[in-house]
PDB file of C-alpha atoms in Angstrom:
ATOM      1  CA  MET A   1      -9.169  19.123  13.760  1.00  0.00           C
ATOM      2  CA  SER A   2      -8.814  20.877  10.433  1.00  0.00           C
ATOM      3  CA  VAL A   3      -6.441  19.427   7.864  1.00  0.00           C
ATOM      4  CA  ASN A   4      -4.586  21.046   5.024  1.00  0.00           C
ATOM      5  CA  PHE A   5      -4.404  17.977   2.796  1.00  0.00           C
ATOM      6  CA  ASP A   6      -6.866  16.455   0.333  1.00  0.00           C
ATOM      7  CA  ALA A   7      -5.222  13.020   0.141  1.00  0.00           C
ATOM      8  CA  LEU A   8      -3.398  10.969   2.741  1.00  0.00           C
ATOM      9  CA  TRP A   9      -0.543   8.544   2.067  1.00  0.00           C
ATOM     10  CA  VAL A  10      -0.777   5.685   4.577  1.00  0.00           C
ATOM     11  CA  SER A  11       2.493   3.921   5.345  1.00  0.00           C
ATOM     12  CA  ALA A  12       3.688   1.187   7.683  1.00  0.00           C
ATOM     13  CA  SER A  13       7.168   1.122   6.144  1.00  0.00           C
ATOM     14  CA  PRO A  14       9.070   4.204   7.368  1.00  0.00           C
ATOM     15  CA  SER A  15      12.385   2.581   6.418  1.00  0.00           C
ATOM     16  CA  LEU A  16      11.227   2.421   2.771  1.00  0.00           C
ATOM     17  CA  LYS A  17      10.158   6.066   2.551  1.00  0.00           C
ATOM     18  CA  CYS A  18      12.795   6.798  -0.099  1.00  0.00           C
ATOM     19  CA  LEU A  19      11.006   4.397  -2.475  1.00  0.00           C
ATOM     20  CA  HIS A  20       7.681   6.213  -2.077  1.00  0.00           C
ATOM     21  CA  MET A  21       8.917   9.799  -2.310  1.00  0.00           C
ATOM     22  CA  PRO A  22       9.041  10.066  -6.143  1.00  0.00           C
ATOM     23  CA  LEU A  23       5.305   9.325  -6.327  1.00  0.00           C
ATOM     24  CA  LEU A  24       4.425  11.573  -3.371  1.00  0.00           C
ATOM     25  CA  ILE A  25       6.288  14.473  -4.960  1.00  0.00           C
ATOM     26  CA  ASN A  26       4.451  13.852  -8.222  1.00  0.00           C
ATOM     27  CA  LEU A  27       1.018  13.568  -6.579  1.00  0.00           C
ATOM     28  CA  ASN A  28       1.573  16.784  -4.674  1.00  0.00           C
ATOM     29  CA  GLN A  29       1.199  18.740  -7.924  1.00  0.00           C
ATOM     30  CA  TYR A  30      -2.388  17.462  -8.197  1.00  0.00           C
ATOM     31  CA  LYS A  31      -3.511  17.610  -4.554  1.00  0.00           C
ATOM     32  CA  SER A  32      -2.057  18.471  -1.172  1.00  0.00           C
ATOM     33  CA  ILE A  33      -0.731  15.208   0.239  1.00  0.00           C
ATOM     34  CA  GLY A  34      -0.587  14.310   3.914  1.00  0.00           C
ATOM     35  CA  HIS A  35       1.661  11.527   5.201  1.00  0.00           C
ATOM     36  CA  TRP A  36       0.719   9.131   8.031  1.00  0.00           C
ATOM     37  CA  GLU A  37       3.155   6.466   9.226  1.00  0.00           C
ATOM     38  CA  TYR A  38       2.745   3.521  11.573  1.00  0.00           C
ATOM     39  CA  PHE A  39       5.635   2.867  13.958  1.00  0.00           C
ATOM     40  CA  GLN A  40       5.783  -0.297  16.057  1.00  0.00           C
ATOM     41  CA  THR A  41       8.078  -0.482  19.073  1.00  0.00           C
ATOM     42  CA  ALA A  42      10.043  -3.620  19.932  1.00  0.00           C
ATOM     43  CA  ASP A  43       7.745  -4.284  22.918  1.00  0.00           C
ATOM     44  CA  GLU A  44       4.506  -4.170  20.919  1.00  0.00           C
ATOM     45  CA  GLY A  45       2.804  -7.212  19.447  1.00  0.00           C
ATOM     46  CA  ALA A  46       1.948  -7.290  15.750  1.00  0.00           C
ATOM     47  CA  SER A  47      -1.656  -6.178  15.210  1.00  0.00           C
ATOM     48  CA  ILE A  48      -3.311  -4.677  12.163  1.00  0.00           C
ATOM     49  CA  ASP A  49      -6.192  -3.571  14.414  1.00  0.00           C
ATOM     50  CA  VAL A  50      -3.859  -1.367  16.462  1.00  0.00           C
ATOM     51  CA  ALA A  51      -2.624   0.322  13.288  1.00  0.00           C
ATOM     52  CA  VAL A  52      -6.211   0.883  12.090  1.00  0.00           C
ATOM     53  CA  ASP A  53      -7.220   2.343  15.456  1.00  0.00           C
ATOM     54  CA  LEU A  54      -4.272   4.749  15.381  1.00  0.00           C
ATOM     55  CA  LEU A  55      -5.242   5.890  11.882  1.00  0.00           C
ATOM     56  CA  HIS A  56      -8.805   6.389  13.110  1.00  0.00           C
ATOM     57  CA  ASN A  57      -7.565   8.573  15.980  1.00  0.00           C
ATOM     58  CA  PHE A  58      -5.742  10.688  13.404  1.00  0.00           C
ATOM     59  CA  LEU A  59      -8.675  11.086  11.005  1.00  0.00           C
ATOM     60  CA  LYS A  60     -11.741  10.982  13.251  1.00  0.00           C
ATOM     61  CA  ASN A  61     -12.111  14.766  13.402  1.00  0.00           C
ATOM     62  CA  CYS A  62     -11.138  15.425   9.785  1.00  0.00           C
ATOM     63  CA  ARG A  63     -13.192  15.907   6.670  1.00  0.00           C
ATOM     64  CA  PRO A  64     -13.148  12.920   4.266  1.00  0.00           C
ATOM     65  CA  VAL A  65      -9.944  12.481   2.242  1.00  0.00           C
ATOM     66  CA  HIS A  66      -8.567  10.282  -0.532  1.00  0.00           C
ATOM     67  CA  LEU A  67      -6.501   7.457   0.977  1.00  0.00           C
ATOM     68  CA  VAL A  68      -3.494   5.956  -0.825  1.00  0.00           C
ATOM     69  CA  GLY A  69      -1.120   3.210   0.269  1.00  0.00           C
ATOM     70  CA  HIS A  70       1.453   0.747  -1.044  1.00  0.00           C
ATOM     71  CA  GLY A  71       1.905  -2.775   0.292  1.00  0.00           C
ATOM     72  CA  ILE A  72       1.224  -3.041   4.015  1.00  0.00           C
ATOM     73  CA  GLY A  73       0.330   0.673   4.122  1.00  0.00           C
ATOM     74  CA  GLY A  74      -2.364  -0.049   1.571  1.00  0.00           C
ATOM     75  CA  VAL A  75      -3.571  -2.969   3.689  1.00  0.00           C
ATOM     76  CA  ILE A  76      -4.034  -0.656   6.692  1.00  0.00           C
ATOM     77  CA  ALA A  77      -5.888   1.862   4.488  1.00  0.00           C
ATOM     78  CA  LEU A  78      -8.093  -0.960   3.141  1.00  0.00           C
ATOM     79  CA  ILE A  79      -9.081  -2.300   6.576  1.00  0.00           C
ATOM     80  CA  PHE A  80      -9.635   1.256   7.821  1.00  0.00           C
ATOM     81  CA  THR A  81     -11.894   2.080   4.853  1.00  0.00           C
ATOM     82  CA  ARG A  82     -13.997  -1.021   5.419  1.00  0.00           C
ATOM     83  CA  LYS A  83     -14.485  -0.044   9.055  1.00  0.00           C
ATOM     84  CA  TYR A  84     -14.770   3.751   8.700  1.00  0.00           C
ATOM     85  CA  PRO A  85     -15.908   4.577   5.130  1.00  0.00           C
ATOM     86  CA  GLN A  86     -17.341   7.937   6.272  1.00  0.00           C
ATOM     87  CA  TYR A  87     -13.796   9.341   6.457  1.00  0.00           C
ATOM     88  CA  VAL A  88     -12.793   8.275   2.945  1.00  0.00           C
ATOM     89  CA  ASN A  89     -13.621   9.847  -0.430  1.00  0.00           C
ATOM     90  CA  SER A  90     -11.751   7.145  -2.342  1.00  0.00           C
ATOM     91  CA  LEU A  91      -9.154   4.439  -1.767  1.00  0.00           C
ATOM     92  CA  THR A  92      -6.136   3.757  -3.985  1.00  0.00           C
ATOM     93  CA  LEU A  93      -4.098   0.601  -3.398  1.00  0.00           C
ATOM     94  CA  LEU A  94      -0.674  -0.056  -4.888  1.00  0.00           C
ATOM     95  CA  ALA A  95       0.769  -3.596  -4.927  1.00  0.00           C
ATOM     96  CA  VAL A  96      -1.894  -5.052  -2.627  1.00  0.00           C
ATOM     97  CA  ALA A  97      -2.983  -8.616  -3.398  1.00  0.00           C
ATOM     98  CA  GLY A  98      -6.554  -9.887  -3.460  1.00  0.00           C
ATOM     99  CA  GLN A  99      -5.588 -11.653  -0.222  1.00  0.00           C
ATOM    100  CA  PRO A 100      -4.362  -8.442   1.435  1.00  0.00           C
ATOM    101  CA  ALA A 101      -2.024 -10.168   3.890  1.00  0.00           C
ATOM    102  CA  ASN A 102       0.159 -11.553   1.068  1.00  0.00           C
ATOM    103  CA  THR A 103       2.881  -8.910   1.336  1.00  0.00           C
ATOM    104  CA  TRP A 104       6.584  -9.315   0.466  1.00  0.00           C
ATOM    105  CA  HIS A 105       7.131 -10.460   4.047  1.00  0.00           C
ATOM    106  CA  VAL A 106       5.262 -13.709   3.300  1.00  0.00           C
ATOM    107  CA  HIS A 107       7.746 -14.529   0.544  1.00  0.00           C
ATOM    108  CA  TYR A 108      10.612 -13.800   2.937  1.00  0.00           C
ATOM    109  CA  TYR A 109       9.297 -16.218   5.565  1.00  0.00           C
ATOM    110  CA  GLN A 110       8.548 -18.882   2.956  1.00  0.00           C
ATOM    111  CA  GLN A 111      12.215 -18.827   1.902  1.00  0.00           C
ATOM    112  CA  ARG A 112      13.360 -19.026   5.529  1.00  0.00           C
ATOM    113  CA  GLN A 113      11.113 -22.048   6.013  1.00  0.00           C
ATOM    114  CA  LEU A 114      11.993 -23.903   2.807  1.00  0.00           C
ATOM    115  CA  PHE A 115      15.729 -23.271   2.564  1.00  0.00           C
ATOM    116  CA  ASN A 116      18.621 -23.412   5.001  1.00  0.00           C
ATOM    117  CA  LEU A 117      19.416 -19.725   4.644  1.00  0.00           C
ATOM    118  CA  THR A 118      20.185 -16.978   7.133  1.00  0.00           C
ATOM    119  CA  ARG A 119      18.113 -13.829   7.517  1.00  0.00           C
ATOM    120  CA  THR A 120      20.714 -11.829   5.609  1.00  0.00           C
ATOM    121  CA  GLN A 121      20.929 -14.358   2.787  1.00  0.00           C
ATOM    122  CA  VAL A 122      17.167 -14.296   2.298  1.00  0.00           C
ATOM    123  CA  LEU A 123      17.134 -10.500   2.352  1.00  0.00           C
ATOM    124  CA  VAL A 124      19.817 -10.483  -0.359  1.00  0.00           C
ATOM    125  CA  ASN A 125      17.615 -12.791  -2.445  1.00  0.00           C
ATOM    126  CA  THR A 126      14.614 -10.576  -1.710  1.00  0.00           C
ATOM    127  CA  VAL A 127      16.395  -7.464  -2.964  1.00  0.00           C
ATOM    128  CA  TYR A 128      17.265  -9.288  -6.182  1.00  0.00           C
ATOM    129  CA  ASN A 129      13.685 -10.559  -6.629  1.00  0.00           C
ATOM    130  CA  LEU A 130      12.138  -7.161  -5.944  1.00  0.00           C
ATOM    131  CA  PHE A 131      14.489  -5.017  -8.019  1.00  0.00           C
ATOM    132  CA  ARG A 132      16.482  -7.343 -10.324  1.00  0.00           C
ATOM    133  CA  ASP A 133      19.250  -5.184 -11.802  1.00  0.00           C
ATOM    134  CA  LYS A 134      17.386  -1.876 -11.379  1.00  0.00           C
ATOM    135  CA  LEU A 135      18.348  -0.823  -7.866  1.00  0.00           C
ATOM    136  CA  PRO A 136      17.112   2.609  -6.714  1.00  0.00           C
ATOM    137  CA  CYS A 137      20.035   2.830  -4.242  1.00  0.00           C
ATOM    138  CA  HIS A 138      22.925   0.702  -2.958  1.00  0.00           C
ATOM    139  CA  ALA A 139      22.015  -2.946  -2.321  1.00  0.00           C
ATOM    140  CA  ASN A 140      23.302  -2.850   1.269  1.00  0.00           C
ATOM    141  CA  LYS A 141      20.994   0.056   2.068  1.00  0.00           C
ATOM    142  CA  LEU A 142      18.021  -1.819   0.624  1.00  0.00           C
ATOM    143  CA  ILE A 143      18.881  -4.927   2.656  1.00  0.00           C
ATOM    144  CA  ASN A 144      19.100  -2.854   5.830  1.00  0.00           C
ATOM    145  CA  ASN A 145      15.817  -1.058   5.093  1.00  0.00           C
ATOM    146  CA  LEU A 146      13.958  -4.292   4.343  1.00  0.00           C
ATOM    147  CA  ASN A 147      15.305  -5.752   7.582  1.00  0.00           C
ATOM    148  CA  LYS A 148      13.848  -2.784   9.492  1.00  0.00           C
ATOM    149  CA  ASP A 149      10.551  -3.199   7.643  1.00  0.00           C
ATOM    150  CA  LEU A 150      10.290  -6.774   8.924  1.00  0.00           C
ATOM    151  CA  GLU A 151      10.466  -5.451  12.487  1.00  0.00           C
ATOM    152  CA  ASN A 152       7.677  -2.909  11.895  1.00  0.00           C
ATOM    153  CA  LEU A 153       5.178  -5.316  10.336  1.00  0.00           C
ATOM    154  CA  PRO A 154       1.687  -5.156  11.944  1.00  0.00           C
ATOM    155  CA  LEU A 155       0.832  -8.657  10.711  1.00  0.00           C
ATOM    156  CA  MET A 156       1.449 -11.963  12.471  1.00  0.00           C
ATOM    157  CA  HIS A 157       3.688 -13.517   9.817  1.00  0.00           C
ATOM    158  CA  SER A 158       6.510 -15.843  10.810  1.00  0.00           C
ATOM    159  CA  MET A 159       8.255 -18.996   9.575  1.00  0.00           C
ATOM    160  CA  TYR A 160       5.560 -20.982  11.378  1.00  0.00           C
ATOM    161  CA  GLN A 161       2.359 -19.136  10.558  1.00  0.00           C
ATOM    162  CA  ARG A 162       0.840 -16.755   8.023  1.00  0.00           C
ATOM    163  CA  GLU A 163      -1.938 -14.343   8.875  1.00  0.00           C
ATOM    164  CA  ASN A 164      -4.840 -14.059   6.456  1.00  0.00           C
ATOM    165  CA  LEU A 165      -7.223 -11.121   6.189  1.00  0.00           C
ATOM    166  CA  PRO A 166     -10.773 -11.003   4.797  1.00  0.00           C
ATOM    167  CA  LYS A 167     -10.956 -10.596   1.043  1.00  0.00           C
ATOM    168  CA  GLY A 168     -13.327  -8.122  -0.574  1.00  0.00           C
ATOM    169  CA  GLY A 169     -13.757  -4.553  -1.647  1.00  0.00           C
ATOM    170  CA  VAL A 170     -14.975  -1.353  -0.029  1.00  0.00           C
ATOM    171  CA  SER A 171     -18.089   0.786  -0.270  1.00  0.00           C
ATOM    172  CA  VAL A 172     -16.196   3.878  -1.486  1.00  0.00           C
ATOM    173  CA  PRO A 173     -14.652   4.240  -4.974  1.00  0.00           C
ATOM    174  CA  LEU A 174     -11.596   1.979  -5.269  1.00  0.00           C
ATOM    175  CA  MET A 175      -8.547   2.017  -7.537  1.00  0.00           C
ATOM    176  CA  VAL A 176      -6.195  -0.980  -7.490  1.00  0.00           C
ATOM    177  CA  CYS A 177      -2.775  -0.484  -9.103  1.00  0.00           C
ATOM    178  CA  GLY A 178      -0.348  -3.279  -9.858  1.00  0.00           C
ATOM    179  CA  CYS A 179       2.519  -4.116 -12.169  1.00  0.00           C
ATOM    180  CA  LYS A 180       2.908  -6.778 -14.841  1.00  0.00           C
ATOM    181  CA  THR A 181       6.426  -7.574 -13.559  1.00  0.00           C
ATOM    182  CA  ASP A 182       5.644  -7.645  -9.821  1.00  0.00           C
ATOM    183  CA  PRO A 183       7.014 -10.913  -8.321  1.00  0.00           C
ATOM    184  CA  ILE A 184       5.005 -10.424  -5.102  1.00  0.00           C
ATOM    185  CA  VAL A 185       1.537  -9.421  -6.322  1.00  0.00           C
ATOM    186  CA  SER A 186       1.445 -11.591  -9.423  1.00  0.00           C
ATOM    187  CA  TYR A 187      -1.163 -11.455 -12.193  1.00  0.00           C
ATOM    188  CA  PRO A 188      -3.590 -13.937 -10.523  1.00  0.00           C
ATOM    189  CA  GLU A 189      -3.268 -12.234  -7.126  1.00  0.00           C
ATOM    190  CA  LEU A 190      -3.852  -8.794  -8.627  1.00  0.00           C
ATOM    191  CA  HIS A 191      -6.781  -9.830 -10.820  1.00  0.00           C
ATOM    192  CA  ASP A 192      -8.398 -11.561  -7.871  1.00  0.00           C
ATOM    193  CA  TRP A 193      -9.659  -8.027  -7.143  1.00  0.00           C
ATOM    194  CA  GLU A 194     -11.948  -8.190 -10.175  1.00  0.00           C
ATOM    195  CA  LEU A 195     -14.393 -10.266  -8.128  1.00  0.00           C
ATOM    196  CA  TYR A 196     -14.967  -7.296  -5.802  1.00  0.00           C
ATOM    197  CA  LEU A 197     -14.826  -4.216  -8.049  1.00  0.00           C
ATOM    198  CA  LYS A 198     -17.880  -1.958  -8.366  1.00  0.00           C
ATOM    199  CA  LEU A 199     -18.908  -0.100 -11.505  1.00  0.00           C
ATOM    200  CA  GLN A 200     -16.948   3.058 -10.606  1.00  0.00           C
ATOM    201  CA  ASP A 201     -13.858   1.132  -9.450  1.00  0.00           C
ATOM    202  CA  MET A 202     -10.693   0.731 -11.500  1.00  0.00           C
ATOM    203  CA  LEU A 203      -7.875  -1.805 -11.877  1.00  0.00           C
ATOM    204  CA  TRP A 204      -4.721  -0.628 -13.633  1.00  0.00           C
ATOM    205  CA  GLU A 205      -1.376  -2.317 -14.359  1.00  0.00           C
ATOM    206  CA  CYS A 206       1.938  -0.565 -14.906  1.00  0.00           C
ATOM    207  CA  PRO A 207       3.900  -2.338 -17.678  1.00  0.00           C
ATOM    208  CA  GLN A 208       7.255  -2.290 -15.859  1.00  0.00           C
ATOM    209  CA  GLY A 209       8.807  -1.496 -12.497  1.00  0.00           C
ATOM    210  CA  GLY A 210       8.218  -4.554 -10.317  1.00  0.00           C
ATOM    211  CA  HIS A 211       6.839  -4.359  -6.785  1.00  0.00           C
ATOM    212  CA  PHE A 212       7.926  -0.725  -6.368  1.00  0.00           C
ATOM    213  CA  PHE A 213       6.768   0.410  -9.810  1.00  0.00           C
ATOM    214  CA  HIS A 214       5.653   3.761  -8.417  1.00  0.00           C
ATOM    215  CA  CYS A 215       9.279   4.542  -7.519  1.00  0.00           C
ATOM    216  CA  PHE A 216      10.505   4.078 -11.101  1.00  0.00           C
ATOM    217  CA  TYR A 217       7.459   5.474 -12.959  1.00  0.00           C
ATOM    218  CA  PRO A 218       6.028   8.165 -10.668  1.00  0.00           C
ATOM    219  CA  GLU A 219       4.737  10.334 -13.535  1.00  0.00           C
ATOM    220  CA  LYS A 220       2.807   7.474 -15.158  1.00  0.00           C
ATOM    221  CA  VAL A 221       1.368   6.245 -11.856  1.00  0.00           C
ATOM    222  CA  GLY A 222       0.662   9.773 -10.607  1.00  0.00           C
ATOM    223  CA  ALA A 223      -1.242  10.668 -13.764  1.00  0.00           C
ATOM    224  CA  LYS A 224      -3.471   7.590 -13.435  1.00  0.00           C
ATOM    225  CA  ILE A 225      -4.207   8.263  -9.764  1.00  0.00           C
ATOM    226  CA  SER A 226      -4.916  11.958 -10.334  1.00  0.00           C
ATOM    227  CA  SER A 227      -7.328  11.096 -13.154  1.00  0.00           C
ATOM    228  CA  PHE A 228      -9.124   8.687 -10.812  1.00  0.00           C
ATOM    229  CA  TRP A 229      -9.302  11.390  -8.119  1.00  0.00           C
ATOM    230  CA  GLN A 230     -10.657  13.920 -10.583  1.00  0.00           C
ATOM    231  CA  ASN A 231     -13.463  11.595 -11.622  1.00  0.00           C
ATOM    232  CA  GLN A 232     -14.411  10.979  -7.990  1.00  0.00           C
ATOM    233  CA  ASP A 233     -14.312  14.702  -7.154  1.00  0.00           C
ATOM    234  CA  ILE A 234     -16.638  15.454 -10.082  1.00  0.00           C
ATOM    235  CA  HIS A 235     -19.021  12.740  -8.918  1.00  0.00           C
ATOM    236  CA  LEU A 236     -18.984  14.054  -5.336  1.00  0.00           C
ATOM    237  CA  TYR A 237     -19.604  17.619  -6.561  1.00  0.00           C
ATOM    238  CA  GLN A 238     -22.505  16.547  -8.750  1.00  0.00           C
ATOM    239  CA  LYS A 239     -23.980  14.513  -5.910  1.00  0.00           C
ATOM    240  CA  GLN A 240     -23.633  17.412  -3.467  1.00  0.00           C
ATOM    241  CA  PHE A 241     -25.263  19.976  -5.725  1.00  0.00           C
ATOM    242  CA  SER A 242     -27.757  17.782  -7.578  1.00  0.00           C
ATOM    243  CA  LEU A 243     -31.288  19.051  -7.702  1.00  0.00           C
ATOM    244  CA  PRO A 244     -33.844  17.271  -5.478  1.00  0.00           C
TER     245      PRO A 244
END
């Protein structure tokens, strides 16, 4: 299968697409961007392996591309890259903790477990924690979209258990992006990545914007990612045409 994109945005949060679009629009001026989404039906069990296998079916006949993902989408891209590095030129992760399974959903279930609150009450608190007073759309829409995202999660999180995933990096060039004001992927969780970064890898923090910093500062984030891509493309070109 031939593809007409150079980079692929990996998502497992179709209900939160509106939060990712500002960055995707910005990145599209640097490279052609494909968009892959994971959908989980109500009858399916939560499994990150199923999501990775579906992504493999999509990319197995394609030339290598740059993978990008935020949150749980980034987790799928990370696990895929570890398993199938031959399909990936580089990997860019946004708001993914050193323990990849520590998504916003973990914080939701922790509140449900610790406090006598309903699902809606915790989602209201989650919206406030994620966005404070800088809401990208109406609060009720965000609550509804986060509720849908809980149902599409390919991880086995609940009030009674938390799934953990192997820590570590990847063999391809890696860029990890975070935010200094992210309440989910905090400073220690983000800088946990430093243990696994290679010489050509990069860790970058956006000064503001919280967990969805790429929604509020798409130009700043897009410029950093495009610069990372450019460096990797130059390296790949030099490697391809280097003299024996």
